[in-house]
Short mmCIF file of C-alpha atoms in Angstrom, two decimals:
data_model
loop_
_atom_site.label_atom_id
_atom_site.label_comp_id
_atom_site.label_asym_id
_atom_site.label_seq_id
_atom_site.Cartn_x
_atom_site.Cartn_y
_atom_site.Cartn_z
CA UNK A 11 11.05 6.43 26.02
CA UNK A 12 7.56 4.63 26.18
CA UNK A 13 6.08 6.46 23.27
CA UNK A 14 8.61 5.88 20.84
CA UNK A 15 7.64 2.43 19.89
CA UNK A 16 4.08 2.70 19.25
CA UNK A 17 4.78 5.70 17.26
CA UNK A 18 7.40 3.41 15.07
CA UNK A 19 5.00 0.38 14.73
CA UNK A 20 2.09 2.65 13.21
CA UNK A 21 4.19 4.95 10.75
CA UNK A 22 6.11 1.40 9.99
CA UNK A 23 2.85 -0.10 9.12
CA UNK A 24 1.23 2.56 7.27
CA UNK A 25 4.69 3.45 5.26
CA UNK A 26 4.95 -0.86 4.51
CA UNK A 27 1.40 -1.23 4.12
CA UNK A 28 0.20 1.57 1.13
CA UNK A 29 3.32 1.27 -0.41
CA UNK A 30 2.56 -1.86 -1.45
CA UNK A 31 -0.26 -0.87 -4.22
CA UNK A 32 0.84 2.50 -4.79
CA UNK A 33 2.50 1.53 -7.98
CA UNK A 34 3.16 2.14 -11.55
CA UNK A 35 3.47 -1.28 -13.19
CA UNK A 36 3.30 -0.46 -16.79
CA UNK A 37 5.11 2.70 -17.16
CA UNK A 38 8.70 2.01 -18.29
CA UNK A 39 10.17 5.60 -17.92
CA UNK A 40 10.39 8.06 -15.20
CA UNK A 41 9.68 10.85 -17.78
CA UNK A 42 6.69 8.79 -19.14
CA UNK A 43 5.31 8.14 -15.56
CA UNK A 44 5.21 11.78 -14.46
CA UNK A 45 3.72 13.07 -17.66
CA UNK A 46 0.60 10.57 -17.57
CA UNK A 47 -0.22 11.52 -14.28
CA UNK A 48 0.04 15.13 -14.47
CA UNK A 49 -2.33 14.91 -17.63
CA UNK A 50 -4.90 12.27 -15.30
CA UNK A 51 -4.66 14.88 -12.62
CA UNK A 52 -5.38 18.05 -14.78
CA UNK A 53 -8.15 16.12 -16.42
CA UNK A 54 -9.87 15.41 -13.96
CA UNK A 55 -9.34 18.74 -11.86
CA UNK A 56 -11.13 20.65 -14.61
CA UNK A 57 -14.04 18.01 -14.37
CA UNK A 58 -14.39 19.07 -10.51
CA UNK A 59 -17.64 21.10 -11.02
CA UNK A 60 -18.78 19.06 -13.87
CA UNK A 61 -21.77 16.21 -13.56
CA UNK A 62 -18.84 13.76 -13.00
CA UNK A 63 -18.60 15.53 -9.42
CA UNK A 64 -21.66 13.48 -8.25
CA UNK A 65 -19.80 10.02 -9.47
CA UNK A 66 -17.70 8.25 -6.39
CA UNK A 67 -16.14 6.90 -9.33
CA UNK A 68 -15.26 10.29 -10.21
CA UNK A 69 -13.99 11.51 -6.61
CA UNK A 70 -11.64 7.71 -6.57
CA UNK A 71 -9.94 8.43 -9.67
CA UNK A 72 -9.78 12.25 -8.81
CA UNK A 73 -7.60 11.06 -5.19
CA UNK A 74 -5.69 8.25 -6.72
CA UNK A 75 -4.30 11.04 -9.42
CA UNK A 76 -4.04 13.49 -6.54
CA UNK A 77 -1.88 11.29 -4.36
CA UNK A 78 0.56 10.47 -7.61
CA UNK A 79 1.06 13.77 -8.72
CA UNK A 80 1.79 14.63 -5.32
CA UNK A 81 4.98 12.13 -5.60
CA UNK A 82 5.99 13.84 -8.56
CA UNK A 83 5.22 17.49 -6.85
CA UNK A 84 7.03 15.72 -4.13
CA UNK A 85 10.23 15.92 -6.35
CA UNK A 86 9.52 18.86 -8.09
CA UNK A 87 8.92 21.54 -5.59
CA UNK A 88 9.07 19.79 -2.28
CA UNK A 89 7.05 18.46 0.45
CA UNK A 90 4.80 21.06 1.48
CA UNK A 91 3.45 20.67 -2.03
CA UNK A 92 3.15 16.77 -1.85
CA UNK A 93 1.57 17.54 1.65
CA UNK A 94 -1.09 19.28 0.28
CA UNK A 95 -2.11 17.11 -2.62
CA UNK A 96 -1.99 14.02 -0.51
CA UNK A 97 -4.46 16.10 1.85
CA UNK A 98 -6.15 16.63 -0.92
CA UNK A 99 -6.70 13.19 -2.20
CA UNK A 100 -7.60 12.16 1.50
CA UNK A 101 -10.28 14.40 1.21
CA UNK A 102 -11.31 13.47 -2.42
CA UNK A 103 -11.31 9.67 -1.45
CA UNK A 104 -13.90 10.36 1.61
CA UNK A 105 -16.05 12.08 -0.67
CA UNK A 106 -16.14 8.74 -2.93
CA UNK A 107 -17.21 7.17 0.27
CA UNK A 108 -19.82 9.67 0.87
CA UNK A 109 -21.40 9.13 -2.37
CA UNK A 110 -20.92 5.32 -2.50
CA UNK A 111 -19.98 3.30 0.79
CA UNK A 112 -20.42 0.35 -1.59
CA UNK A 113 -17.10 1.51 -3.71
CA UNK A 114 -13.85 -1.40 -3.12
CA UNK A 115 -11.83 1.55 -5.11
CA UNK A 116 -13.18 4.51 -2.74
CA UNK A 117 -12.51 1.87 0.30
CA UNK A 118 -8.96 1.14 -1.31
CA UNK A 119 -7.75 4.80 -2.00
CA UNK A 120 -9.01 5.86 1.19
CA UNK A 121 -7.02 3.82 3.07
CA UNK A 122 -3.92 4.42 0.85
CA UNK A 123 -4.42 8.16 1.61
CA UNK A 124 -4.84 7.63 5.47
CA UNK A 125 -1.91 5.88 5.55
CA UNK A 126 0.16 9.04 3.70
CA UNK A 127 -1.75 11.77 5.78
CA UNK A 128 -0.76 9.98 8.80
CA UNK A 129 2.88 10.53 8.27
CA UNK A 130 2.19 14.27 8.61
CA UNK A 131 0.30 13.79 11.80
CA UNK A 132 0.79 13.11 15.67
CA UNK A 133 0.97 9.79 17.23
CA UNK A 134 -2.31 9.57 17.70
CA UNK A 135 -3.57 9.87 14.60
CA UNK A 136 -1.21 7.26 12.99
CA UNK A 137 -2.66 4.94 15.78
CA UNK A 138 -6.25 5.22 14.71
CA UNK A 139 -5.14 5.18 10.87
CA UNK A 140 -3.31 1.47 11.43
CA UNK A 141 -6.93 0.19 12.64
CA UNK A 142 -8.84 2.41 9.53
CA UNK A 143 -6.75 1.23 7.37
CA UNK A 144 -7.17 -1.98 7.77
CA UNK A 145 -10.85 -1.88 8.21
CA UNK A 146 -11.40 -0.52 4.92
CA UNK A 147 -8.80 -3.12 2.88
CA UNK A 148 -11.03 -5.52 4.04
CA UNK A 149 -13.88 -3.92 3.17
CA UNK A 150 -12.48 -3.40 -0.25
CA UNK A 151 -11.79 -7.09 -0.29
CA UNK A 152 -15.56 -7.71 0.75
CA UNK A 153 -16.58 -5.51 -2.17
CA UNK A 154 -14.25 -6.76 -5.00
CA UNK A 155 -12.49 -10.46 -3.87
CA UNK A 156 -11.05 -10.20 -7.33
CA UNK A 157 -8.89 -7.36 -7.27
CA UNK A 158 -5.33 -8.58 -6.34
CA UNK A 159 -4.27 -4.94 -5.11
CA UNK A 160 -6.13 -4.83 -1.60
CA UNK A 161 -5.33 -8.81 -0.89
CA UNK A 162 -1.58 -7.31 -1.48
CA UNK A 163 -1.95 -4.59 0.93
CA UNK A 164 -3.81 -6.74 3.53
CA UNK A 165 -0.88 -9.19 3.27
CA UNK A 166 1.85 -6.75 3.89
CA UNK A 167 -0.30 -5.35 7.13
CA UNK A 168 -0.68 -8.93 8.79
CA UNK A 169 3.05 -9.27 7.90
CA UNK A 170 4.13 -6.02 9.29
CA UNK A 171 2.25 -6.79 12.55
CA UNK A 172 3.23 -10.41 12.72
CA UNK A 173 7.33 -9.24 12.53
CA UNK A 174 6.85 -6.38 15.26
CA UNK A 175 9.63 -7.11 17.86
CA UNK A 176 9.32 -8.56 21.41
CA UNK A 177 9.43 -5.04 22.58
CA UNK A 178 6.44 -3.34 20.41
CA UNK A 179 3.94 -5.84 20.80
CA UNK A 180 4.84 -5.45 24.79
CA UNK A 181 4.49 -1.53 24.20
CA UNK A 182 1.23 -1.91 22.12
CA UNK A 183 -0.32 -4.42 24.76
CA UNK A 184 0.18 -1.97 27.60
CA UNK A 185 -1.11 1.27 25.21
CA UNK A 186 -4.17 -0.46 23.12
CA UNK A 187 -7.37 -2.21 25.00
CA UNK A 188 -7.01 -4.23 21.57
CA UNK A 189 -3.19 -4.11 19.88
CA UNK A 190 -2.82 -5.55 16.65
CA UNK A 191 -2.40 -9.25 15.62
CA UNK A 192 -1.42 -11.33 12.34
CA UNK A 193 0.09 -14.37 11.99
CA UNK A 194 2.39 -15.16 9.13
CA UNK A 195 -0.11 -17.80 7.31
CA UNK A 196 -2.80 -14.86 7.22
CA UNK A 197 0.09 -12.46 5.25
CA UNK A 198 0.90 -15.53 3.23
CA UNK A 199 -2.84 -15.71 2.41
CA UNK A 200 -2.86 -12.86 1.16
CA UNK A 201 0.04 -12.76 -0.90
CA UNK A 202 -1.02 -16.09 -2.61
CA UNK A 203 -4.39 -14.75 -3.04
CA UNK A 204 -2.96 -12.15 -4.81
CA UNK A 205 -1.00 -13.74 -7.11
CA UNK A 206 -3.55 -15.79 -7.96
CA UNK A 207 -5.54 -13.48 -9.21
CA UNK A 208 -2.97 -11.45 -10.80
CA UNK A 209 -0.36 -14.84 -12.24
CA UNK A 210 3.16 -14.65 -12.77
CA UNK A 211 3.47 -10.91 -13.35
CA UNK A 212 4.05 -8.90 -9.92
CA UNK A 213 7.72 -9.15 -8.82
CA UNK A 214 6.88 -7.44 -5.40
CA UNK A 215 3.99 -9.85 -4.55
CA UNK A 216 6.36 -12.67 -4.98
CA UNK A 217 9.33 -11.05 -3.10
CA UNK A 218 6.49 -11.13 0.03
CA UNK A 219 5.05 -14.76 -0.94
CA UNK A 220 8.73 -15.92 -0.45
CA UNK A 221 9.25 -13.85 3.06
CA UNK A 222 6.52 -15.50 4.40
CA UNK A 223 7.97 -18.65 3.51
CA UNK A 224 11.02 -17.43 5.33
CA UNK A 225 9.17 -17.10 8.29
CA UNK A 226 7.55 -20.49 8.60
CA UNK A 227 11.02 -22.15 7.75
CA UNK A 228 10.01 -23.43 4.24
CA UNK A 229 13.11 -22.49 2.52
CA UNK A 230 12.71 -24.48 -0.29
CA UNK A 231 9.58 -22.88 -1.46
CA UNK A 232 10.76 -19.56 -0.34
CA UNK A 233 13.46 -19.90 -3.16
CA UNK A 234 11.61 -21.15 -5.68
CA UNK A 235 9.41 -17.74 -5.38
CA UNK A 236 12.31 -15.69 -4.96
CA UNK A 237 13.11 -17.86 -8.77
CA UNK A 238 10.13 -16.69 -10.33
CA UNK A 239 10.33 -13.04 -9.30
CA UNK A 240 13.62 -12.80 -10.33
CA UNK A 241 12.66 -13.89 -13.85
CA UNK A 242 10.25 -11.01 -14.44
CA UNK A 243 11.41 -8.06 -15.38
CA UNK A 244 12.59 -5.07 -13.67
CA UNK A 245 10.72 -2.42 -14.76
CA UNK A 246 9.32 0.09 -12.31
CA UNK A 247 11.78 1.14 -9.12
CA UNK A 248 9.45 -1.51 -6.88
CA UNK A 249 10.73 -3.90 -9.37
CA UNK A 250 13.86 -2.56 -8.92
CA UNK A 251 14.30 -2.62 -4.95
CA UNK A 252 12.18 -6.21 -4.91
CA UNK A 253 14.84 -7.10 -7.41
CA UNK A 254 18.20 -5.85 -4.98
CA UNK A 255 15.98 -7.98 -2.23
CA UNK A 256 15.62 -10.65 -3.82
CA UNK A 257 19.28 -10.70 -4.90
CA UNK A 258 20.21 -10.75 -0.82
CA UNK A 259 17.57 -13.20 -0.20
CA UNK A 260 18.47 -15.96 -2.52
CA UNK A 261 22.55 -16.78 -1.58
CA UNK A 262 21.15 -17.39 1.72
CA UNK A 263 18.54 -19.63 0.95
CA UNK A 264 19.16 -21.45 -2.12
CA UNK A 265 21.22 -24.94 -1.27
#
Protein backbone atom coordinates (compact mmCIF):
# COMPACT_ATOMS: atom_id res chain seq x y z
CA UNK A 1 0.00 0.00 0.00
CA UNK A 2 1.08 3.56 -1.26
CA UNK A 3 0.24 5.34 1.93
CA UNK A 4 2.05 3.32 4.23
CA UNK A 5 5.42 4.75 3.65
CA UNK A 6 4.88 8.32 3.91
CA UNK A 7 2.95 7.70 6.97
CA UNK A 8 6.25 5.71 8.40
CA UNK A 9 8.80 8.41 7.25
CA UNK A 10 6.84 11.31 9.16
CA UNK A 11 5.94 9.45 12.56
CA UNK A 12 9.77 8.03 12.12
CA UNK A 13 10.98 11.51 11.94
CA UNK A 14 8.98 13.17 14.46
CA UNK A 15 9.42 10.03 17.06
CA UNK A 16 13.69 10.30 16.12
CA UNK A 17 13.64 13.88 15.90
CA UNK A 18 11.99 15.31 19.57
CA UNK A 19 13.30 12.53 21.24
CA UNK A 20 16.43 13.74 20.89
CA UNK A 21 16.12 16.89 23.46
CA UNK A 22 13.41 15.59 25.41
CA UNK A 23 15.72 14.60 28.16
CA UNK A 24 16.57 14.50 31.75
CA UNK A 25 20.36 14.79 31.96
CA UNK A 26 20.90 15.49 35.55
CA UNK A 27 18.41 13.49 37.32
CA UNK A 28 19.99 10.22 38.53
CA UNK A 29 16.78 8.38 39.75
CA UNK A 30 13.56 7.48 38.24
CA UNK A 31 11.83 8.36 41.59
CA UNK A 32 13.78 11.71 41.68
CA UNK A 33 12.85 12.51 37.99
CA UNK A 34 9.09 12.10 38.38
CA UNK A 35 8.86 13.98 41.61
CA UNK A 36 10.66 17.26 40.19
CA UNK A 37 8.46 17.42 37.45
CA UNK A 38 5.25 16.86 39.05
CA UNK A 39 6.25 19.74 41.56
CA UNK A 40 7.44 22.12 38.10
CA UNK A 41 4.10 21.18 36.69
CA UNK A 42 1.87 21.97 39.80
CA UNK A 43 3.83 25.13 40.22
CA UNK A 44 3.32 26.48 37.48
CA UNK A 45 -0.42 25.29 36.91
CA UNK A 46 -1.43 27.34 39.95
CA UNK A 47 0.46 30.39 38.36
CA UNK A 48 -1.98 29.99 35.20
CA UNK A 49 -4.14 33.07 36.04
CA UNK A 50 -1.39 34.87 37.73
CA UNK A 51 0.67 38.01 35.98
CA UNK A 52 3.14 35.27 34.88
CA UNK A 53 0.24 34.26 32.32
CA UNK A 54 1.24 37.25 30.08
CA UNK A 55 5.14 35.95 30.08
CA UNK A 56 5.94 33.54 26.84
CA UNK A 57 8.50 32.63 29.20
CA UNK A 58 5.84 31.60 31.42
CA UNK A 59 3.59 29.63 28.75
CA UNK A 60 7.41 27.66 27.54
CA UNK A 61 8.15 26.46 30.85
CA UNK A 62 4.34 25.80 31.57
CA UNK A 63 4.43 23.17 28.06
CA UNK A 64 7.86 21.81 28.61
CA UNK A 65 6.50 20.64 32.33
CA UNK A 66 3.23 19.67 30.67
CA UNK A 67 4.77 17.39 28.09
CA UNK A 68 7.08 15.62 31.04
CA UNK A 69 4.54 15.02 33.39
CA UNK A 70 2.61 13.64 30.70
CA UNK A 71 5.48 10.79 30.38
CA UNK A 72 5.16 10.14 33.87
CA UNK A 73 1.05 10.27 33.62
CA UNK A 74 1.96 8.20 30.67
CA UNK A 75 3.07 5.42 33.17
CA UNK A 76 0.90 6.14 35.81
CA UNK A 77 -2.57 6.05 34.48
CA UNK A 78 -2.16 5.51 30.80
CA UNK A 79 -2.24 7.15 27.54
CA UNK A 80 -5.34 8.94 27.33
CA UNK A 81 -3.90 10.90 30.23
CA UNK A 82 -0.42 11.52 28.51
CA UNK A 83 -2.65 12.41 25.42
CA UNK A 84 -4.15 15.09 27.02
CA UNK A 85 -1.24 16.79 28.72
CA UNK A 86 0.83 16.59 25.61
CA UNK A 87 -2.31 18.42 23.95
CA UNK A 88 -2.03 20.51 26.48
CA UNK A 89 1.51 21.57 26.25
CA UNK A 90 0.96 21.93 22.36
CA UNK A 91 -1.39 24.40 23.17
CA UNK A 92 0.65 26.11 26.01
CA UNK A 93 3.78 26.30 23.65
CA UNK A 94 1.63 28.26 20.81
CA UNK A 95 0.57 30.59 23.29
CA UNK A 96 4.45 31.37 24.06
CA UNK A 97 4.56 32.02 20.40
CA UNK A 98 1.65 34.25 20.49
CA UNK A 99 3.10 36.40 23.06
CA UNK A 100 6.72 36.30 21.76
CA UNK A 101 7.51 35.01 18.09
CA UNK A 102 11.03 36.12 19.08
CA UNK A 103 11.23 33.11 21.87
CA UNK A 104 14.18 30.09 20.60
CA UNK A 105 12.50 28.17 23.80
CA UNK A 106 8.71 28.82 22.62
CA UNK A 107 10.12 27.90 18.90
CA UNK A 108 11.91 24.75 20.52
CA UNK A 109 8.99 23.34 22.70
CA UNK A 110 6.65 23.94 20.04
CA UNK A 111 8.13 21.85 17.78
CA UNK A 112 8.86 19.14 20.42
CA UNK A 113 5.08 19.15 21.11
CA UNK A 114 4.08 18.96 17.33
CA UNK A 115 6.10 16.23 16.93
CA UNK A 116 4.19 14.22 20.10
CA UNK A 117 0.63 15.49 19.01
CA UNK A 118 1.31 14.18 15.69
CA UNK A 119 1.54 10.65 16.83
CA UNK A 120 -2.12 10.92 17.87
CA UNK A 121 -3.13 12.28 14.54
CA UNK A 122 -3.86 11.21 10.80
CA UNK A 123 -1.36 11.07 8.11
CA UNK A 124 -1.82 14.23 7.19
CA UNK A 125 -1.15 15.96 10.00
CA UNK A 126 2.20 14.16 10.75
CA UNK A 127 3.08 15.32 7.13
CA UNK A 128 2.68 19.00 7.77
CA UNK A 129 4.30 18.57 11.40
CA UNK A 130 7.77 17.02 9.69
CA UNK A 131 7.96 20.48 7.64
CA UNK A 132 6.78 22.68 11.11
CA UNK A 133 8.97 21.11 12.89
CA UNK A 134 11.70 21.74 11.23
CA UNK A 135 10.90 25.27 10.42
CA UNK A 136 10.78 26.24 13.89
CA UNK A 137 14.31 24.28 15.06
CA UNK A 138 15.74 26.49 12.81
CA UNK A 139 14.18 29.28 13.87
CA UNK A 140 15.16 28.44 17.37
CA UNK A 141 18.67 28.11 16.06
CA UNK A 142 18.29 31.69 14.42
CA UNK A 143 17.19 32.98 17.81
CA UNK A 144 19.73 31.29 20.20
CA UNK A 145 22.98 29.71 17.96
CA UNK A 146 24.22 28.86 21.39
CA UNK A 147 21.91 26.48 22.70
CA UNK A 148 23.23 22.93 21.81
CA UNK A 149 19.59 21.35 22.22
CA UNK A 150 17.93 22.57 18.82
CA UNK A 151 21.43 22.03 16.74
CA UNK A 152 20.84 18.31 18.31
CA UNK A 153 17.40 18.02 17.11
CA UNK A 154 18.14 19.60 13.68
CA UNK A 155 20.92 17.00 13.33
CA UNK A 156 18.86 13.99 14.03
CA UNK A 157 16.06 15.42 11.35
CA UNK A 158 18.68 15.85 8.41
CA UNK A 159 19.88 12.37 9.54
CA UNK A 160 16.54 10.77 9.65
CA UNK A 161 15.77 12.13 6.15
CA UNK A 162 19.18 11.47 4.72
CA UNK A 163 18.79 7.38 5.84
CA UNK A 164 15.08 7.12 4.39
CA UNK A 165 15.22 4.02 2.06
CA UNK A 166 15.20 3.85 -1.78
CA UNK A 167 11.56 3.22 -1.48
CA UNK A 168 10.35 6.38 0.80
CA UNK A 169 12.12 8.99 -0.82
CA UNK A 170 10.43 7.39 -4.21
CA UNK A 171 7.00 7.48 -2.20
CA UNK A 172 7.62 11.06 -0.84
CA UNK A 173 8.73 12.37 -4.42
CA UNK A 174 5.51 11.17 -6.01
CA UNK A 175 3.22 12.54 -2.73
CA UNK A 176 5.12 16.06 -1.86
CA UNK A 177 5.56 19.04 -4.65
CA UNK A 178 8.73 19.46 -2.24
CA UNK A 179 9.81 15.99 -0.18
CA UNK A 180 12.36 16.30 2.26
CA UNK A 181 16.20 16.40 1.82
CA UNK A 182 19.47 16.19 4.14
CA UNK A 183 22.61 15.05 3.47
CA UNK A 184 24.73 13.35 6.07
CA UNK A 185 27.45 16.35 6.40
CA UNK A 186 24.38 18.74 7.30
CA UNK A 187 23.34 16.01 10.37
CA UNK A 188 27.02 15.84 11.13
CA UNK A 189 26.93 19.66 11.36
CA UNK A 190 24.76 19.64 13.60
CA UNK A 191 25.87 17.13 15.87
CA UNK A 192 29.39 18.76 16.03
CA UNK A 193 27.81 22.02 16.53
CA UNK A 194 26.29 20.67 19.32
CA UNK A 195 28.89 19.29 21.05
CA UNK A 196 30.71 22.12 20.73
CA UNK A 197 28.74 24.08 22.52
CA UNK A 198 27.86 21.64 25.07
CA UNK A 199 31.88 19.64 25.39
CA UNK A 200 32.43 16.25 26.38
CA UNK A 201 29.26 15.70 28.39
CA UNK A 202 26.23 14.37 26.10
CA UNK A 203 26.61 10.61 25.44
CA UNK A 204 23.66 10.69 22.87
CA UNK A 205 25.12 13.60 20.82
CA UNK A 206 28.23 11.61 20.41
CA UNK A 207 26.49 8.22 19.67
CA UNK A 208 24.98 10.49 16.44
CA UNK A 209 28.47 12.40 15.75
CA UNK A 210 29.90 8.82 15.30
CA UNK A 211 26.78 7.52 12.95
CA UNK A 212 27.40 10.12 10.76
CA UNK A 213 30.83 9.14 10.53
CA UNK A 214 29.51 5.73 9.71
CA UNK A 215 27.83 7.02 6.91
CA UNK A 216 30.59 8.86 5.11
CA UNK A 217 32.95 5.76 5.68
CA UNK A 218 35.26 7.45 8.27
CA UNK A 219 35.49 4.62 10.58
CA UNK A 220 38.29 5.67 12.34
CA UNK A 221 36.79 8.79 13.64
CA UNK A 222 33.51 7.14 14.04
CA UNK A 223 35.26 5.00 16.82
CA UNK A 224 37.05 7.36 18.41
CA UNK A 225 33.48 9.15 19.19
CA UNK A 226 31.88 6.05 19.95
CA UNK A 227 35.39 6.10 22.70
CA UNK A 228 34.45 9.19 24.21
CA UNK A 229 30.75 8.48 24.70
CA UNK A 230 31.40 5.40 26.14
CA UNK A 231 33.55 7.05 28.81
CA UNK A 232 30.76 9.25 30.17
CA UNK A 233 28.58 7.99 32.32
CA UNK A 234 25.37 6.27 32.05
CA UNK A 235 23.07 8.05 33.84
CA UNK A 236 19.65 8.77 32.40
CA UNK A 237 17.88 5.72 30.18
CA UNK A 238 19.14 7.87 26.83
CA UNK A 239 22.44 7.26 28.34
CA UNK A 240 21.52 3.99 28.83
CA UNK A 241 20.18 2.89 25.22
CA UNK A 242 23.14 5.30 23.55
CA UNK A 243 25.27 3.19 25.82
CA UNK A 244 23.73 -0.63 24.48
CA UNK A 245 24.35 1.27 20.88
CA UNK A 246 27.33 2.14 21.26
CA UNK A 247 28.32 -1.26 22.67
CA UNK A 248 27.01 -2.86 19.03
CA UNK A 249 28.63 -0.15 17.20
CA UNK A 250 32.15 -0.39 18.36
CA UNK A 251 33.17 -4.47 17.68
CA UNK A 252 32.31 -3.60 14.26
CA UNK A 253 34.26 -0.71 13.78
CA UNK A 254 37.15 -0.63 15.96
CA UNK A 255 40.34 -2.47 14.09
Amino acid sequence: MVSQPPMLIFTALLTRCWKGVTRIRRMHTDDECCKAWQERFNLLQEKKNSHFSHSADYWWRLAKASFFFGQIEGARKGEERKKELVYEARQHAQAALILDENSAHAHQWYAITLGTVAEYEGMQAKINSGYDFKEHIERAIQLSPTDPSPHHLLGRWCYSVYMLTWIERKVASTLFATPPTATIDEALGHFIQAEELNPGVWKENMLYIAKSYIEKKDYDSAVMWLEKGSGLSTISQDDKEAQKEIDGLLPKYRR
